[in-house]
Amino acid sequence: MNNTMDTIFAVSLLNGRYADCIDGDELEAWPGFFTEDARYVVTSYENHAAGSEMGVIYCDSKGMLQDRVLGLREANVYERQRYRHIMSMPSRAMEDEHGNVRATTSFAVYRIMRDGRTSLFVTGCYLDTLRPDAGGELKIASRIVVCDSSVFDTLLAIPL
Amino acid sequence: MNNTMDTIFAVSLLNGRYADCIDGDELEAWPGFFTEDARYVVTSYENHAAGSEMGVIYCDSKGMLQDRVLGLREANVYERQRYRHIMSMPSRAMEDEHGNVRATTSFAVYRIMRDGRTSLFVTGCYLDTLRPDAGGELKIASRIVVCDSSVFDTLLAIPL
Amino acid sequence: MNNTMDTIFAVSLLNGRYADCIDGDELEAWPGFFTEDARYVVTSYENHAAGSEMGVIYCDSKGMLQDRVLGLREANVYERQRYRHIMSMPSRAMEDEHGNVRATTSFAVYRIMRDGRTSLFVTGCYLDTLRPDAGGELKIASRIVVCDSSVFDTLLAIPL
């Protein structure tokens, strides 16, 4: 297991496409970044540090992510705001002997309101387990989104 | 056409030097990142999504970029403020058979006033077409700067 | 001397681990990123541009960095706030014939208060000289942290 350049690079590319998907309001494509049995958790730094698996959001299948997108569309959340992810390079991307990758990446997400006002929404990091699919492409088997703040508006919980 | 590591890396390095040039107030070197016939457009997300070629700024030659720098120097804009670009890795950098590269990169730009106050200026993404010059170095043939907000002060439109 | 992909990559990985160390409140590990005779300076853009070696913080040995961590622990600074570093890729990472690397990296640091409020703390860049240790791992021989603003609270000067 090692932070090879190839692995860091592959995770960086995955993160970039993931961000473009959300920031470009192509939400229907978002579940496609995950495995069928994926776990997607949004939690706070404090909860995570305390060892809790609980989160503001807890999904444990791609189907739940698809339902989430439908809910966001019904609520017309993207009519009112957009997002912009800025990410550091992964600080860690370790591949094990089965090709699974464990990675960590810091992010800042900005929120852009309809009238153009832009502000910092939340900072945090992704703690990921990634798995290659049949075609060799990395998919997210588990993404724990550890948010530095726990006070952002959960009703508008866009995918992070 | 593929997101090879070499191509992503080359674009990342270009972006880094480009940002250092602007943030370090070496504006006279800024047009040097472009081809002679370069197009440089600053536009809003809404305009771009609507398919408009119009922008807050529209230049279609290196000469226009040089004129722009002269104008900024006359207006003493850099006496009053500086900038800091933070960029994600390119999410895409596809090279075609002629060596031209199409790339996308998200950015956040901060503005630092003379008294030290620092604030978010604008977030957005670069949509680029890059072309190798005679020496093999990538130059910007087209950079569309898609700004998430359209309300920033256009009179002070520093290169983004 | 050249911006090779391997060198840029090595610096990016070092920066990522460095940020995780500070942001994850593992301060005791922070001096381990430096050589024994390391210089660590936090200064302002204005001071640095004026050629001054003075800084808000000036350390010239690993021991001074260790003392600094002890001081921060006594002051319980991390009880009151945390940090999140977001970094661009290094814009420059030149290796000389002795394996020393000179690198430049832009950063934004956010501060998260105990009640969850998150705000931009400071932007700037690292000007580094890195040196491989006996095992070939890059260590920081000199890190000049050039802060865009000089008005942040120096009493709470967490490692940047």
mmCIF file of N, CA, C and O in Angstrom, chain B residues 25-66:
data_model
loop_
_atom_site.group_PDB
_atom_site.id
_atom_site.type_symbol
_atom_site.label_atom_id
_atom_site.label_comp_id
_atom_site.label_asym_id
_atom_site.label_seq_id
_atom_site.Cartn_x
_atom_site.Cartn_y
_atom_site.Cartn_z
ATOM 1 N N ASP B 25 1.666 40.349 -9.190
ATOM 2 C CA ASP B 25 1.669 41.658 -9.851
ATOM 3 C C ASP B 25 2.727 41.748 -10.970
ATOM 4 O O ASP B 25 3.409 42.746 -11.116
ATOM 5 N N GLU B 26 2.855 40.646 -11.710
ATOM 6 C CA GLU B 26 3.749 40.658 -12.875
ATOM 7 C C GLU B 26 2.898 40.660 -14.142
ATOM 8 O O GLU B 26 3.060 39.832 -15.048
ATOM 9 N N LEU B 27 1.965 41.611 -14.170
ATOM 10 C CA LEU B 27 0.944 41.650 -15.218
ATOM 11 C C LEU B 27 1.515 41.725 -16.630
ATOM 12 O O LEU B 27 0.912 41.204 -17.570
ATOM 13 N N GLU B 28 2.661 42.397 -16.778
ATOM 14 C CA GLU B 28 3.229 42.531 -18.120
ATOM 15 C C GLU B 28 3.560 41.166 -18.724
ATOM 16 O O GLU B 28 3.640 41.021 -19.946
ATOM 17 N N ALA B 29 3.775 40.167 -17.880
ATOM 18 C CA ALA B 29 4.068 38.817 -18.375
ATOM 19 C C ALA B 29 2.806 38.021 -18.695
ATOM 20 O O ALA B 29 2.875 36.968 -19.339
ATOM 21 N N TRP B 30 1.673 38.528 -18.268
ATOM 22 C CA TRP B 30 0.423 37.783 -18.400
ATOM 23 C C TRP B 30 0.058 37.470 -19.858
ATOM 24 O O TRP B 30 -0.275 36.306 -20.161
ATOM 25 N N PRO B 31 0.135 38.432 -20.785
ATOM 26 C CA PRO B 31 -0.207 38.069 -22.179
ATOM 27 C C PRO B 31 0.683 36.962 -22.746
ATOM 28 O O PRO B 31 0.293 36.276 -23.686
ATOM 29 N N GLY B 32 1.868 36.791 -22.191
ATOM 30 C CA GLY B 32 2.792 35.762 -22.672
ATOM 31 C C GLY B 32 2.276 34.340 -22.502
ATOM 32 O O GLY B 32 2.832 33.400 -23.093
ATOM 33 N N PHE B 33 1.228 34.163 -21.710
ATOM 34 C CA PHE B 33 0.648 32.829 -21.550
ATOM 35 C C PHE B 33 -0.265 32.456 -22.719
ATOM 36 O O PHE B 33 -0.702 31.316 -22.830
ATOM 37 N N PHE B 34 -0.534 33.442 -23.588
ATOM 38 C CA PHE B 34 -1.527 33.237 -24.646
ATOM 39 C C PHE B 34 -0.866 33.137 -26.026
ATOM 40 O O PHE B 34 0.250 33.620 -26.223
ATOM 41 N N THR B 35 -1.579 32.546 -26.970
ATOM 42 C CA THR B 35 -1.146 32.569 -28.367
ATOM 43 C C THR B 35 -1.452 33.955 -28.955
ATOM 44 O O THR B 35 -2.223 34.728 -28.377
ATOM 45 N N GLU B 36 -0.863 34.240 -30.119
ATOM 46 C CA GLU B 36 -1.083 35.556 -30.755
ATOM 47 C C GLU B 36 -2.561 35.815 -31.040
ATOM 48 O O GLU B 36 -3.042 36.934 -30.914
ATOM 49 N N ASP B 37 -3.263 34.767 -31.447
ATOM 50 C CA ASP B 37 -4.668 34.916 -31.853
ATOM 51 C C ASP B 37 -5.627 34.490 -30.732
ATOM 52 O O ASP B 37 -6.767 34.102 -30.994
ATOM 53 N N ALA B 38 -5.161 34.569 -29.514
ATOM 54 C CA ALA B 38 -5.927 34.012 -28.395
ATOM 55 C C ALA B 38 -7.251 34.733 -28.177
ATOM 56 O O ALA B 38 -7.378 35.938 -28.431
ATOM 57 N N ARG B 39 -8.192 33.971 -27.678
ATOM 58 C CA ARG B 39 -9.463 34.524 -27.235
ATOM 59 C C ARG B 39 -9.495 34.442 -25.713
ATOM 60 O O ARG B 39 -9.178 33.391 -25.140
ATOM 61 N N TYR B 40 -9.837 35.528 -25.060
ATOM 62 C CA TYR B 40 -9.928 35.571 -23.598
ATOM 63 C C TYR B 40 -11.255 36.225 -23.247
ATOM 64 O O TYR B 40 -11.487 37.399 -23.563
ATOM 65 N N VAL B 41 -12.124 35.455 -22.635
ATOM 66 C CA VAL B 41 -13.474 35.933 -22.339
ATOM 67 C C VAL B 41 -13.760 35.745 -20.861
ATOM 68 O O VAL B 41 -13.480 34.676 -20.308
ATOM 69 N N VAL B 42 -14.271 36.772 -20.217
ATOM 70 C CA VAL B 42 -14.778 36.645 -18.852
ATOM 71 C C VAL B 42 -16.284 36.782 -18.934
ATOM 72 O O VAL B 42 -16.788 37.802 -19.429
ATOM 73 N N THR B 43 -16.980 35.772 -18.474
ATOM 74 C CA THR B 43 -18.442 35.777 -18.595
ATOM 75 C C THR B 43 -19.062 35.191 -17.331
ATOM 76 O O THR B 43 -18.360 34.731 -16.432
ATOM 77 N N SER B 44 -20.380 35.238 -17.270
ATOM 78 C CA SER B 44 -21.067 34.692 -16.099
ATOM 79 C C SER B 44 -21.612 33.301 -16.419
ATOM 80 O O SER B 44 -21.820 32.941 -17.577
ATOM 81 N N TYR B 45 -21.830 32.550 -15.373
ATOM 82 C CA TYR B 45 -22.392 31.207 -15.506
ATOM 83 C C TYR B 45 -23.707 31.250 -16.283
ATOM 84 O O TYR B 45 -23.934 30.426 -17.173
ATOM 85 N N GLU B 46 -24.543 32.225 -15.979
ATOM 86 C CA GLU B 46 -25.851 32.323 -16.645
ATOM 87 C C GLU B 46 -25.668 32.579 -18.145
ATOM 88 O O GLU B 46 -26.284 31.907 -18.972
ATOM 89 N N ASN B 47 -24.845 33.536 -18.491
ATOM 90 C CA ASN B 47 -24.593 33.832 -19.900
ATOM 91 C C ASN B 47 -24.036 32.609 -20.623
ATOM 92 O O ASN B 47 -24.468 32.268 -21.719
ATOM 93 N N HIS B 48 -23.073 31.980 -20.003
ATOM 94 C CA HIS B 48 -22.442 30.827 -20.648
ATOM 95 C C HIS B 48 -23.440 29.684 -20.817
ATOM 96 O O HIS B 48 -23.487 29.046 -21.872
ATOM 97 N N ALA B 49 -24.240 29.442 -19.780
ATOM 98 C CA ALA B 49 -25.229 28.363 -19.857
ATOM 99 C C ALA B 49 -26.264 28.659 -20.947
ATOM 100 O O ALA B 49 -26.802 27.748 -21.574
ATOM 101 N N ALA B 50 -26.520 29.947 -21.182
ATOM 102 C CA ALA B 50 -27.486 30.343 -22.214
ATOM 103 C C ALA B 50 -26.867 30.326 -23.612
ATOM 104 O O ALA B 50 -27.532 30.651 -24.598
ATOM 105 N N GLY B 51 -25.584 29.945 -23.680
ATOM 106 C CA GLY B 51 -24.944 29.816 -24.986
ATOM 107 C C GLY B 51 -24.408 31.122 -25.544
ATOM 108 O O GLY B 51 -23.964 31.179 -26.695
ATOM 109 N N SER B 52 -24.413 32.155 -24.731
ATOM 110 C CA SER B 52 -23.946 33.453 -25.210
ATOM 111 C C SER B 52 -22.422 33.511 -25.254
ATOM 112 O O SER B 52 -21.738 32.982 -24.390
ATOM 113 N N GLU B 53 -21.909 34.154 -26.300
ATOM 114 C CA GLU B 53 -20.469 34.377 -26.407
ATOM 115 C C GLU B 53 -20.084 35.705 -25.760
ATOM 116 O O GLU B 53 -18.912 36.040 -25.670
ATOM 117 N N MET B 54 -21.087 36.493 -25.396
ATOM 118 C CA MET B 54 -20.826 37.792 -24.788
ATOM 119 C C MET B 54 -20.174 37.615 -23.429
ATOM 120 O O MET B 54 -20.376 36.623 -22.754
ATOM 121 N N GLY B 55 -19.417 38.605 -23.028
ATOM 122 C CA GLY B 55 -18.802 38.533 -21.718
ATOM 123 C C GLY B 55 -18.594 39.928 -21.158
ATOM 124 O O GLY B 55 -18.745 40.931 -21.852
ATOM 125 N N VAL B 56 -18.276 39.986 -19.894
ATOM 126 C CA VAL B 56 -17.889 41.247 -19.265
ATOM 127 C C VAL B 56 -16.644 41.762 -19.964
ATOM 128 O O VAL B 56 -16.471 42.963 -20.171
ATOM 129 N N ILE B 57 -15.772 40.829 -20.310
ATOM 130 C CA ILE B 57 -14.549 41.151 -21.038
ATOM 131 C C ILE B 57 -14.491 40.229 -22.247
ATOM 132 O O ILE B 57 -14.795 39.041 -22.139
ATOM 133 N N TYR B 58 -14.115 40.796 -23.391
ATOM 134 C CA TYR B 58 -13.943 39.967 -24.575
ATOM 135 C C TYR B 58 -12.701 40.459 -25.324
ATOM 136 O O TYR B 58 -12.673 41.581 -25.821
ATOM 137 N N CYS B 59 -11.680 39.627 -25.386
ATOM 138 C CA CYS B 59 -10.471 39.946 -26.138
ATOM 139 C C CYS B 59 -10.246 38.824 -27.139
ATOM 140 O O CYS B 59 -10.469 37.661 -26.818
ATOM 141 N N ASP B 60 -9.806 39.168 -28.354
ATOM 142 C CA ASP B 60 -9.532 38.086 -29.304
ATOM 143 C C ASP B 60 -8.152 38.208 -29.963
ATOM 144 O O ASP B 60 -7.958 37.751 -31.089
ATOM 145 N N SER B 61 -7.214 38.791 -29.233
ATOM 146 C CA SER B 61 -5.820 38.772 -29.691
ATOM 147 C C SER B 61 -4.911 39.070 -28.492
ATOM 148 O O SER B 61 -5.362 39.644 -27.490
ATOM 149 N N LYS B 62 -3.666 38.668 -28.613
ATOM 150 C CA LYS B 62 -2.708 38.957 -27.549
ATOM 151 C C LYS B 62 -2.539 40.469 -27.388
ATOM 152 O O LYS B 62 -2.355 40.978 -26.276
ATOM 153 N N GLY B 63 -2.656 41.196 -28.516
ATOM 154 C CA GLY B 63 -2.534 42.655 -28.454
ATOM 155 C C GLY B 63 -3.583 43.281 -27.546
ATOM 156 O O GLY B 63 -3.295 44.226 -26.794
ATOM 157 N N MET B 64 -4.813 42.750 -27.596
ATOM 158 C CA MET B 64 -5.862 43.302 -26.732
ATOM 159 C C MET B 64 -5.544 43.036 -25.255
ATOM 160 O O MET B 64 -5.893 43.839 -24.390
ATOM 161 N N LEU B 65 -4.905 41.909 -25.003
ATOM 162 C CA LEU B 65 -4.535 41.613 -23.613
ATOM 163 C C LEU B 65 -3.455 42.589 -23.141
ATOM 164 O O LEU B 65 -3.486 43.065 -22.006
ATOM 165 N N GLN B 66 -2.526 42.883 -24.043
ATOM 166 C CA GLN B 66 -1.466 43.846 -23.691
ATOM 167 C C GLN B 66 -2.061 45.236 -23.432
ATOM 168 O O GLN B 66 -1.674 45.906 -22.474
#
